[in-house]
GROMACS .gro file of C-alpha atoms in nm:
model
  377
    1PHE     CA    1  20.521   2.611  10.349
    2MET     CA    2  20.801   2.609  10.610
    3GLY     CA    3  20.724   2.260  10.731
    4TRP     CA    4  20.779   2.377  11.089
    5ASP     CA    5  20.542   2.214  11.340
    6ARG     CA    6  20.650   2.413  11.645
    7ASN     CA    7  20.580   2.764  11.770
    8ILE     CA    8  20.634   3.062  11.541
    9LEU     CA    9  20.660   3.423  11.663
   10THR     CA   10  20.635   3.721  11.430
   11ASP     CA   11  20.720   4.085  11.503
   12SER     CA   12  20.501   4.377  11.407
   13GLY     CA   13  20.742   4.606  11.222
   14GLY     CA   14  20.784   4.852  11.507
   15PHE     CA   15  21.160   4.811  11.532
   16GLN     CA   16  21.198   4.939  11.177
   17MET     CA   17  21.098   5.280  11.314
   18VAL     CA   18  21.445   5.276  11.471
   19SER     CA   19  21.649   5.080  11.218
   20LEU     CA   20  21.496   5.262  10.918
   21LEU     CA   21  21.430   5.595  11.091
   22LYS     CA   22  21.571   5.803  10.805
   23LEU     CA   23  21.318   5.640  10.573
   24ALA     CA   24  21.022   5.661  10.813
   25GLU     CA   25  20.749   5.914  10.874
   26ILE     CA   26  20.553   5.839  11.192
   27THR     CA   27  20.205   5.979  11.250
   28GLU     CA   28  19.901   5.875  11.450
   29GLU     CA   29  19.776   5.679  11.149
   30GLY     CA   30  20.088   5.463  11.129
   31VAL     CA   31  20.439   5.468  10.990
   32THR     CA   32  20.516   5.540  10.626
   33PHE     CA   33  20.841   5.406  10.480
   34ASP     CA   34  21.018   5.545  10.176
   35ASN     CA   35  21.149   5.311   9.911
   36PRO     CA   36  21.520   5.272  10.001
   37PHE     CA   37  21.618   5.223   9.635
   38LYS     CA   38  21.513   5.563   9.501
   39ASP     CA   39  21.776   5.786   9.344
   40SER     CA   40  21.674   6.138   9.439
   41ASP     CA   41  21.933   6.320   9.652
   42ASP     CA   42  21.668   6.515   9.840
   43ASP     CA   43  21.523   6.186   9.966
   44LYS     CA   44  21.834   6.086  10.158
   45GLU     CA   45  21.760   6.260  10.485
   46ILE     CA   46  21.423   6.203  10.649
   47CYS     CA   47  21.339   6.353  10.985
   48ALA     CA   48  21.131   6.166  11.238
   49GLU     CA   49  20.817   6.308  11.388
   50ASN     CA   50  20.855   6.583  11.648
   51ASP     CA   51  20.502   6.661  11.756
   52GLY     CA   52  20.469   6.830  12.089
   53GLY     CA   53  20.340   6.856  12.440
   54ASP     CA   54  20.498   6.978  12.762
   55GLY     CA   55  20.504   6.846  13.115
   56VAL     CA   56  20.378   6.509  13.238
   57PRO     CA   57  20.099   6.342  13.036
   58VAL     CA   58  19.777   6.281  13.226
   59ASP     CA   59  19.577   6.070  12.982
   60GLU     CA   60  19.628   5.852  12.677
   61ASP     CA   61  19.508   6.117  12.432
   62GLU     CA   62  19.755   6.381  12.546
   63GLY     CA   63  20.008   6.468  12.277
   64LYS     CA   64  19.792   6.305  12.011
   65ASP     CA   65  19.883   6.471  11.686
   66THR     CA   66  19.859   6.367  11.324
   67THR     CA   67  20.107   6.625  11.198
   68THR     CA   68  20.465   6.540  11.122
   69THR     CA   69  20.778   6.747  11.068
   70THR     CA   70  20.989   6.622  10.780
   71SER     CA   71  21.276   6.754  10.574
   72ARG     CA   72  21.066   6.779  10.259
   73LYS     CA   73  20.712   6.757  10.129
   74ARG     CA   74  20.611   6.396  10.082
   75PRO     CA   75  20.376   6.243   9.825
   76SER     CA   76  20.087   6.036   9.951
   77PRO     CA   77  20.174   5.673  10.030
   78THR     CA   78  20.061   5.415   9.779
   79THR     CA   79  19.913   5.073   9.840
   80SER     CA   80  19.956   4.956   9.481
   81THR     CA   81  20.205   4.698   9.361
   82ASP     CA   82  20.385   4.960   9.152
   83THR     CA   83  20.760   4.915   9.192
   84SER     CA   84  20.858   5.264   9.085
   85LYS     CA   85  21.133   5.427   9.288
   86SER     CA   86  20.893   5.688   9.428
   87GLN     CA   87  20.672   5.427   9.598
   88ARG     CA   88  20.602   5.463   9.971
   89MET     CA   89  20.438   5.213  10.204
   90LEU     CA   90  20.207   5.290  10.496
   91LEU     CA   91  20.204   5.040  10.783
   92ARG     CA   92  19.916   5.090  11.025
   93PRO     CA   93  19.848   4.881  11.338
   94GLU     CA   94  19.562   4.716  11.149
   95ASP     CA   95  19.794   4.626  10.859
   96SER     CA   96  20.051   4.470  11.091
   97ILE     CA   97  19.790   4.249  11.257
   98HIS     CA   98  19.634   4.159  10.923
   99HIS     CA   99  19.966   4.033  10.788
  100GLN     CA  100  20.044   3.840  11.105
  101ASN     CA  101  19.696   3.685  11.103
  102ASN     CA  102  19.759   3.568  10.748
  103ILE     CA  103  20.100   3.425  10.837
  104GLY     CA  104  19.932   3.227  11.114
  105SER     CA  105  20.210   3.259  11.371
  106ASP     CA  106  20.139   3.142  11.724
  107ILE     CA  107  20.256   3.463  11.892
  108ILE     CA  108  20.206   3.796  11.721
  109MET     CA  109  20.318   4.139  11.836
  110ALA     CA  110  20.127   4.464  11.859
  111LEU     CA  111  20.261   4.751  11.651
  112ASP     CA  112  20.428   4.988  11.895
  113ASP     CA  113  20.588   5.329  11.854
  114VAL     CA  114  20.957   5.260  11.916
  115VAL     CA  115  21.219   5.520  11.999
  116SER     CA  116  21.592   5.448  12.024
  117SER     CA  117  21.691   5.389  12.386
  118VAL     CA  118  21.979   5.636  12.351
  119SER     CA  119  21.760   5.924  12.231
  120ASP     CA  120  21.751   6.230  12.457
  121ASP     CA  121  21.416   6.354  12.325
  122ASN     CA  122  21.187   6.317  12.627
  123THR     CA  123  20.890   6.461  12.441
  124ARG     CA  124  20.926   6.195  12.173
  125PHE     CA  125  20.936   5.920  12.437
  126LYS     CA  126  20.619   6.059  12.596
  127ILE     CA  127  20.433   6.067  12.265
  128ALA     CA  128  20.550   5.715  12.178
  129THR     CA  129  20.438   5.572  12.513
  130TYR     CA  130  20.084   5.700  12.483
  131ARG     CA  131  20.065   5.619  12.114
  132THR     CA  132  20.171   5.262  12.190
  133LEU     CA  133  19.861   5.228  12.411
  134ARG     CA  134  19.631   5.378  12.148
  135TRP     CA  135  19.778   5.158  11.876
  136LEU     CA  136  19.737   4.855  12.103
  137ASP     CA  137  19.361   4.914  12.112
  138ARG     CA  138  19.358   4.926  11.732
  139CYS     CA  139  19.559   4.601  11.721
  140PHE     CA  140  19.314   4.426  11.952
  141SER     CA  141  19.022   4.548  11.741
  142ALA     CA  142  19.186   4.425  11.419
  143HIS     CA  143  19.285   4.083  11.558
  144ARG     CA  144  19.077   3.823  11.371
  145ARG     CA  145  19.219   3.507  11.530
  146PRO     CA  146  19.235   3.553  11.909
  147HIS     CA  147  19.132   3.188  11.956
  148ASP     CA  148  19.455   3.051  11.804
  149GLN     CA  149  19.700   3.343  11.792
  150ASN     CA  150  19.840   3.516  12.099
  151LEU     CA  151  19.872   3.894  12.066
  152PHE     CA  152  20.138   4.038  12.298
  153PRO     CA  153  20.149   4.409  12.388
  154ILE     CA  154  20.499   4.562  12.408
  155VAL     CA  155  20.599   4.774  12.708
  156GLN     CA  156  20.755   5.104  12.602
  157GLY     CA  157  20.858   5.414  12.792
  158GLY     CA  158  21.229   5.452  12.730
  159LEU     CA  159  21.459   5.418  13.031
  160ASP     CA  160  21.219   5.599  13.265
  161THR     CA  161  21.160   5.373  13.568
  162THR     CA  162  21.073   5.652  13.809
  163PRO     CA  163  20.749   5.607  14.008
  164GLY     CA  164  20.468   5.722  13.781
  165GLY     CA  165  20.713   5.759  13.492
  166LEU     CA  166  20.670   5.647  13.133
  167ARG     CA  167  20.730   5.275  13.193
  168ASP     CA  168  20.476   5.286  13.478
  169ILE     CA  169  20.226   5.469  13.258
  170CYS     CA  170  20.256   5.204  12.988
  171LEU     CA  171  20.230   4.921  13.241
  172ALA     CA  172  19.923   5.081  13.400
  173GLY     CA  173  19.759   5.099  13.058
  174PHE     CA  174  19.832   4.731  13.001
  175ARG     CA  175  19.674   4.636  13.333
  176LEU     CA  176  19.350   4.792  13.212
  177ARG     CA  177  19.366   4.563  12.907
  178ASP     CA  178  19.499   4.252  13.080
  179ASP     CA  179  19.194   4.042  12.991
  180LYS     CA  180  19.292   4.067  12.622
  181ALA     CA  181  19.665   3.996  12.662
  182PRO     CA  182  19.787   3.634  12.695
  183GLY     CA  183  20.147   3.755  12.747
  184TYR     CA  184  20.366   4.063  12.739
  185ALA     CA  185  20.685   4.183  12.572
  186ILE     CA  186  20.942   4.428  12.704
  187GLY     CA  187  21.066   4.649  12.423
  188GLY     CA  188  21.283   4.952  12.362
  189LEU     CA  189  21.606   4.800  12.495
  190ALA     CA  190  21.933   4.654  12.360
  191GLY     CA  191  21.986   4.971  12.161
  192GLY     CA  192  22.307   5.103  12.315
  193GLU     CA  193  22.194   5.197  12.666
  194SER     CA  194  22.422   5.115  12.959
  195LYS     CA  195  22.395   4.773  13.120
  196ASP     CA  196  22.294   4.938  13.446
  197GLU     CA  197  22.003   5.113  13.277
  198PHE     CA  198  21.919   4.795  13.087
  199TRP     CA  199  21.878   4.561  13.384
  200ARG     CA  200  21.687   4.819  13.588
  201VAL     CA  201  21.424   4.855  13.316
  202VAL     CA  202  21.394   4.475  13.287
  203HIS     CA  203  21.358   4.438  13.664
  204HIS     CA  204  21.104   4.721  13.681
  205CYS     CA  205  20.886   4.570  13.408
  206CYS     CA  206  20.907   4.211  13.535
  207SER     CA  207  20.810   4.325  13.885
  208ALA     CA  208  20.494   4.488  13.747
  209LEU     CA  209  20.388   4.229  13.489
  210PRO     CA  210  20.170   3.933  13.600
  211ASP     CA  211  20.352   3.618  13.709
  212ALA     CA  212  20.103   3.390  13.538
  213LYS     CA  213  20.172   3.520  13.187
  214PRO     CA  214  20.493   3.491  12.981
  215ARG     CA  215  20.733   3.783  12.971
  216TYR     CA  216  20.926   3.825  12.647
  217LEU     CA  217  21.240   4.043  12.634
  218MET     CA  218  21.288   4.160  12.277
  219GLY     CA  219  21.623   4.180  12.101
  220VAL     CA  220  21.833   4.038  12.384
  221GLY     CA  221  22.057   3.738  12.321
  222TYR     CA  222  22.399   3.754  12.487
  223PRO     CA  223  22.431   3.442  12.707
  224LEU     CA  224  22.516   3.643  13.021
  225ASP     CA  225  22.216   3.871  12.961
  226LEU     CA  226  21.989   3.568  12.935
  227VAL     CA  227  22.115   3.421  13.262
  228VAL     CA  228  22.074   3.752  13.447
  229CYS     CA  229  21.737   3.848  13.297
  230THR     CA  230  21.593   3.502  13.357
  231ALA     CA  231  21.678   3.554  13.723
  232LEU     CA  232  21.483   3.881  13.704
  233GLY     CA  233  21.176   3.701  13.568
  234VAL     CA  234  21.200   3.692  13.188
  235ASP     CA  235  21.071   3.380  13.008
  236MET     CA  236  21.139   3.439  12.637
  237TYR     CA  237  21.403   3.602  12.420
  238ASP     CA  238  21.494   3.667  12.058
  239CYS     CA  239  21.815   3.796  11.905
  240VAL     CA  240  22.023   3.777  11.589
  241TYR     CA  241  22.344   3.759  11.794
  242PRO     CA  242  22.413   3.381  11.773
  243THR     CA  243  22.376   3.372  11.394
  244ARG     CA  244  22.521   3.714  11.316
  245THR     CA  245  22.836   3.653  11.521
  246ALA     CA  246  22.875   3.315  11.349
  247ARG     CA  247  22.897   3.491  11.014
  248PHE     CA  248  23.211   3.662  11.146
  249GLY     CA  249  23.363   3.330  11.246
  250VAL     CA  250  23.294   3.368  11.619
  251ALA     CA  251  23.172   3.066  11.817
  252LEU     CA  252  22.997   3.070  12.155
  253VAL     CA  253  23.171   2.860  12.422
  254ASP     CA  254  23.161   2.801  12.794
  255GLY     CA  255  23.424   2.959  13.011
  256GLU     CA  256  23.588   3.294  13.061
  257ALA     CA  257  23.412   3.612  12.946
  258PRO     CA  258  23.313   3.706  12.686
  259GLY     CA  259  23.243   3.336  12.621
  260THR     CA  260  23.347   3.345  12.257
  261LEU     CA  261  23.608   3.177  12.037
  262ARG     CA  262  23.739   3.373  11.737
  263LEU     CA  263  23.802   3.098  11.488
  264LYS     CA  264  23.971   3.331  11.240
  265GLY     CA  265  24.234   3.417  11.500
  266HIS     CA  266  24.591   3.292  11.465
  267GLY     CA  267  24.555   3.084  11.780
  268CYS     CA  268  24.311   2.849  11.605
  269ALA     CA  269  24.531   2.785  11.301
  270GLU     CA  270  24.694   2.479  11.457
  271ASP     CA  271  24.436   2.391  11.723
  272TYR     CA  272  24.307   2.041  11.654
  273ARG     CA  273  24.032   2.039  11.914
  274VAL     CA  274  23.666   2.083  11.822
  275ILE     CA  275  23.494   2.412  11.907
  276MET     CA  276  23.362   2.283  12.241
  277GLU     CA  277  23.397   1.938  12.392
  278GLY     CA  278  23.065   1.775  12.471
  279CYS     CA  279  22.869   1.982  12.219
  280LYS     CA  280  22.640   1.773  11.996
  281CYS     CA  281  22.618   2.016  11.705
  282MET     CA  282  22.712   1.915  11.351
  283ALA     CA  283  23.040   2.110  11.378
  284CYS     CA  284  23.159   1.938  11.696
  285CYS     CA  285  23.032   1.585  11.621
  286ASP     CA  286  23.041   1.356  11.321
  287GLY     CA  287  22.725   1.225  11.161
  288ASN     CA  288  22.674   0.970  11.439
  289GLY     CA  289  22.693   1.232  11.712
  290ASP     CA  290  22.980   1.055  11.886
  291GLY     CA  291  23.274   1.286  11.839
  292GLY     CA  292  23.498   1.360  11.546
  293GLY     CA  293  23.364   1.672  11.386
  294TYR     CA  294  23.555   1.969  11.252
  295THR     CA  295  23.868   2.091  11.428
  296ARG     CA  296  23.924   2.456  11.504
  297ALA     CA  297  24.217   2.448  11.262
  298ARG     CA  298  24.000   2.320  10.980
  299LEU     CA  299  23.729   2.576  11.047
  300HIS     CA  300  23.997   2.846  11.063
  301ALA     CA  301  24.124   2.751  10.719
  302MET     CA  302  23.774   2.729  10.576
  303LEU     CA  303  23.676   3.071  10.714
  304LYS     CA  304  23.998   3.228  10.587
  305ASN     CA  305  23.913   3.096  10.240
  306ASP     CA  306  23.551   3.217  10.259
  307ASN     CA  307  23.408   2.867  10.249
  308PRO     CA  308  23.033   2.915  10.316
  309LEU     CA  309  23.011   2.572  10.480
  310ALA     CA  310  23.220   2.703  10.770
  311VAL     CA  311  22.969   2.980  10.840
  312SER     CA  312  22.684   2.726  10.835
  313LEU     CA  313  22.871   2.502  11.077
  314VAL     CA  314  22.949   2.781  11.323
  315THR     CA  315  22.589   2.901  11.298
  316HIS     CA  316  22.463   2.554  11.384
  317HIS     CA  317  22.704   2.537  11.676
  318ASN     CA  318  22.594   2.874  11.815
  319LEU     CA  319  22.227   2.783  11.790
  320ALA     CA  320  22.297   2.449  11.960
  321TYR     CA  321  22.487   2.633  12.233
  322MET     CA  322  22.194   2.868  12.296
  323MET     CA  323  21.942   2.585  12.299
  324THR     CA  324  22.157   2.395  12.550
  325LEU     CA  325  22.189   2.706  12.767
  326ASN     CA  326  21.812   2.755  12.766
  327ARG     CA  327  21.763   2.389  12.851
  328ARG     CA  328  22.001   2.421  13.146
  329MET     CA  329  21.823   2.732  13.271
  330ARG     CA  330  21.484   2.563  13.240
  331ASP     CA  331  21.602   2.254  13.429
  332ALA     CA  332  21.749   2.472  13.705
  333ILE     CA  333  21.418   2.655  13.744
  334LYS     CA  334  21.226   2.327  13.759
  335ASN     CA  335  21.467   2.191  14.020
  336ASP     CA  336  21.460   2.515  14.221
  337THR     CA  337  21.838   2.552  14.180
  338TYR     CA  338  21.853   2.859  13.958
  339GLY     CA  339  22.051   3.056  14.213
  340ASP     CA  340  22.325   2.793  14.213
  341PHE     CA  341  22.317   2.771  13.834
  342SER     CA  342  22.351   3.146  13.780
  343ARG     CA  343  22.632   3.171  14.037
  344SER     CA  344  22.821   2.891  13.864
  345PHE     CA  345  22.771   3.047  13.519
  346VAL     CA  346  22.892   3.389  13.632
  347ARG     CA  347  23.192   3.248  13.819
  348ASP     CA  348  23.296   3.051  13.511
  349GLN     CA  349  23.299   3.370  13.306
  350TYR     CA  350  23.451   3.594  13.574
  351ARG     CA  351  23.722   3.419  13.776
  352GLY     CA  352  23.847   3.740  13.934
  353LYS     CA  353  24.169   3.931  13.876
  354GLU     CA  354  24.339   3.743  14.159
  355ASN     CA  355  24.292   3.425  13.953
  356GLY     CA  356  24.407   3.577  13.627
  357GLY     CA  357  24.057   3.655  13.501
  358GLN     CA  358  23.812   3.942  13.516
  359ASP     CA  359  23.606   4.067  13.808
  360VAL     CA  360  23.228   4.034  13.793
  361PRO     CA  361  23.079   4.358  13.650
  362SER     CA  362  22.889   4.561  13.907
  363TRP     CA  363  22.570   4.554  13.698
  364VAL     CA  364  22.565   4.173  13.713
  365LYS     CA  365  22.606   4.177  14.090
  366ASP     CA  366  22.335   4.441  14.133
  367ALA     CA  367  22.089   4.267  13.900
  368LEU     CA  368  22.132   3.926  14.063
  369HIS     CA  369  22.105   4.085  14.408
  370ALA     CA  370  21.774   4.242  14.301
  371ALA     CA  371  21.664   3.889  14.205
  372GLY     CA  372  21.763   3.758  14.548
  373ILE     CA  373  22.085   3.590  14.432
  374THR     CA  374  22.420   3.674  14.593
  375LEU     CA  375  22.747   3.568  14.435
  376ASP     CA  376  22.926   3.533  14.769
  377LYS     CA  377  22.728   3.229  14.877
   0.00000   0.00000   0.00000
């Protein structure tokens, strides 16, 4: 019904274990969500699972537990279409795959047990890592359309990149199932962890995942992150950032970090340039694609007056910017010039304090160095 003849990727629902944690009850069977519209005061605080186990896990069944600690006694989940405010919904790995099979998306994701990257509960990370492997087997078993839908496992394990640590355990489990996986996703990031921790997990996973299969980094969409992580070996991304930041009147542009233009700012009120010269989006060009378009001043006035057209225009620009960036990265890879491209991109954003700009962050230098790219060249 979408009329879209290109690739479609659907997620499994695992991220909602983080974003809707207070409404979620996670057990070995699956995750049960409370109806967020109920009125009862004693339903406001829901505790996540805290089932146990000490030390280092030695097999995929360790820590397996169907009990859950919650702040109150819960009724059984319902599968009916009743819309009463007490309704609860159980999402099992099999349910997630069933729905994605019905949607017919080209790439579908396994239901994983996701823990916030800033959590300090090591036991919870351990349980989630092993449960992700067990749930993956259930996803593979439930997958009815392996001939035309690609089911990607999602690497979990928190920020643990130590030898034999949780990320290694998850990756080792995936290697045992590699014949069933046409590609892999890297999950559990972009949740508030430091950039140094972030790039090290990406590098660790990319180094262990097969080169011949796509690597998909979930929830990452800042332009600089894309340039750096592509150097580390990532092939695919998804993120709400380009569209969400457009709703606040912020446009993505080339140049000095952070690479954004705040169209609501006073500086745009009398700026009669388009958002970005050379951009072919509907905001920067007229209907013939040969210039004209909307000036920053006009967009400023429209945004200040809550004109919804302005948000649509900035959204289109940001998506066009990201598509152009991905095209440039792809061309650089094909031409074996990605090192030069990434150096140029970083230098444009970080001119150095001696030139009136900002110095390159240490995490960018370290990540690119790990990818074999030095900025001093």
